[in-house]
C-alpha cells in the first residue's frame, strides 16, 4: 500500500517552530506518513482565505489523503474540532467554517465531532490545538483509518457561504477573493457560469479600480505591456492580469475589492 | 525500522539554492531519510534566535531524530563543528552556543568535535559548511549511527545563558524573546515559575510599550477587540496578545523589548 | 532501488495553493516519489534568475534526479514544453532558456519536445502547465524512465547566454547576478578564472555603488564591522559582503548593478 499523505494548510507562517512541531508530532505517531505543505501563509485568522485555499488544492491529491486545515482564531473555546470525510478525502479542522467550500463540493459527506481525548497530546493547551489535537488525530487516522473512533457523527457543523457574484440585468458585481504571487486578482466569477462573457465575440466592460477592461485573452503573454486584461484562470475564475506585470499594483486594488462586469 | 528523520533549522532563507543544496547532499548520502524543515527564517546571524527555535521544536520529534542547526556567522574560522547526543536526540551544529538551550534541557549529554574529514564534501568551502560538513555528517550519521566515528569527545563546548527574568521584590523584569507570525510577543517568563501571576485571582500590572495590562486570559478569543492582554502560551511562557490583532503593532514594541510584571 | 526524487524550482511563491497542487498531481501518479523544494521564490517571470538557481543546485542531488523548473511567462503560447537529460540528471521545463546554464554544464545532452498528450492532465489549461503538463510528465518519468516516450528529440532548444564579465586590459566589468538572504551580492566573476585577483598578495580595487573595496578575505567573520569586502563564495563567484551585515544595504545596490574590478 502507498504511504499515507497528510497535507497542511495553516496561518502559522514559516518563521517559527510551529510547523516543525506539528510535523514532529505526526511523525512520532506515524513515521511512514508523507507530509505535504499546501501553505502556511493563509492570512492570519482569516477563515475564508483558508477555506478557499484548501478548496482549490485538495482534489489534486490522491483519494484517502488527510488534509489538516488550521485557521483557528477561536482555539481553546467551545468551538469543536471536527473530522470530515467527503469527496473521497479526509479533513481535520476546527469547526468554524474553514471547510465550507469542501461541503459545497462533496456529494456525500460525514462529519464527526472529535471527542476521543485518548488520541490527544496531554495536557491540551488552550492556544495550540494544531499540536495537541489536530496533528495527533491526523497521525492516528493515517494509521487506523477508523473515523468513527474519533467521536460522534454530527450534522450541525458550521458552514458559511462563499461570497457569490450578484447579477442585476447585464451587470455582475464580483469581488476579488485572492491576490496571487504574481499580483493577479482572482475574482469569484466562474467563467463557465458566464457564457456571455467568455463567448468568442463577447462585448463587455470590466470596471476595477480606476480601469476599464474590455479584453478577455487566452494567455498571460497575449497581453500588451502594462495594460490590464481579463483571463479565465486555471481554477476557472475570472482573473485580472498584466502581462509580466502586477495587476494589483497597476489597478491599485487588492483582496476584497469590487469588480463590476457589464455585459453587452 | 522507521525511516530516519533529519530536521533543518537555519538562517538561509528560502529564496536561494542553499536549502535545496543541503537536501541534495543529504539525499545523495542516504536517499531513505525523511527531511523536515523546522524553519529557514531564523534571524540572519542570530545565534540566540536559532537556539530558541530548536529548543522549542526538537522534543516533539521521535527519539533518534537528527537535528541540523546552522546559524553560523563564524563559518570557516576556528569555531568547531560539533555533534551532540542529548535527551535521546542528535544535533549537528557549529560550536557557537546555538545548542545552549538543548544543553539546559538534557540530563545526560555527549558532545563530539567533528574532525573526521573523510565524511566531508571536498574541498570544504570557507562559507558553506552546511553543504560541506553539517549535511554530510547528518547524512552519514543517519546511516551508521556511529557517533564516536566523527571525532573526539569534548566537554568544553560553547554555551551561553538564555536571558532569564530578573526578580526584584514584587517586580519582574522580562524581555521579549520572540515575535510570532500573529504578532504575539513571547517573553522569557515561565508561567509555572510565577504562581503569583497565574493564580486564579492574581492582581498584577504588566508594563510593555506604553500599555498597562492587567488581564491574563485563557484563550486568544476571550480578549476584547483591540485591547492587549496576557496569556500563558503553548510553550509555557508569558505572551502579550491582541484578539485577532497584532500585539507587536498595537504595543509598538518588538523582539528585545523590556516587559515588567508587577505583582500585587 | 532508492525512491525517485523530483525537485521543484518555480516562481509560484508559497502563499497560494499552486505548489500544493503540483505536489498532489505528482503524488497521485507516483506516491513513492520524494519531492524536494529548491525554491518557489524565483523572481516572478525572471527566466535568468530561474536558470541561475537550478544551475547552482542540481548537481548536489543524486544521479537520475528529476528537476521540474517552471518560470514560464509565456505559458499557453507556442513555446514548447521540453524534457532534457544531461549530466546524469533530468529536467522538465518550458523551452524558454530557463535551462541555459544546464546546457553550459553538460557534456552530452538530449532534449525532447514533450508532445505525448496522454501524459497530460486534461483539459490542459492555458495558464497552469505546472499542474497540467510539467508535474504529470515528471511524475510519469519517475515511474517509467522512458524519455523517448514523451516526444521527439530536438536540437534547436532555446538557449541564452548567461551574462559574462567583460575584460578590458586590467579592468573587468561584472554584474550582480544574485542577492542572497544575508544581503551578499553575488557577481558573475569566477574566482578561478581571475588568478590576478585571488593570488595571495594581489592588489586590486573593486568599485560597487559608491564604495571602493580592496580586501579579499577568506571568511565572513574576518571582515571589519560595517566595512564591505570581497570573498570568493561557495559557488566559486566573487561576492561582496559585510561581516554580520547586509552588503546590499551598505553599498546601496542590488541585482543587476555593475561592479568593476581593477587589477594592479
PDB file of C-alpha atoms in Angstrom, chain A residues 125 127 131, chain B residues 220 231-239:
ATOM      1  CA  UNK A 125      -3.040  23.658  25.585  1.00  0.00           C
ATOM      2  CA  UNK A 127      -3.606  28.002  22.211  1.00  0.00           C
ATOM      3  CA  UNK A 131      -0.004  20.376  18.078  1.00  0.00           C
TER       4      UNK A 131
ATOM      5  CA  UNK B 220      -6.965  34.439  22.404  1.00  0.00           C
ATOM      6  CA  UNK B 231      -1.710  34.653  28.087  1.00  0.00           C
ATOM      7  CA  UNK B 232       0.453  31.670  29.047  1.00  0.00           C
ATOM      8  CA  UNK B 233       1.320  30.351  25.589  1.00  0.00           C
ATOM      9  CA  UNK B 234       1.749  26.823  24.282  1.00  0.00           C
ATOM     10  CA  UNK B 235       5.450  26.816  25.183  1.00  0.00           C
ATOM     11  CA  UNK B 236       4.645  27.790  28.789  1.00  0.00           C
ATOM     12  CA  UNK B 237       5.826  31.404  28.524  1.00  0.00           C
ATOM     13  CA  UNK B 238       4.027  34.669  29.205  1.00  0.00           C
ATOM     14  CA  UNK B 239       2.856  36.174  25.923  1.00  0.00           C
TER      15      UNK B 239
END
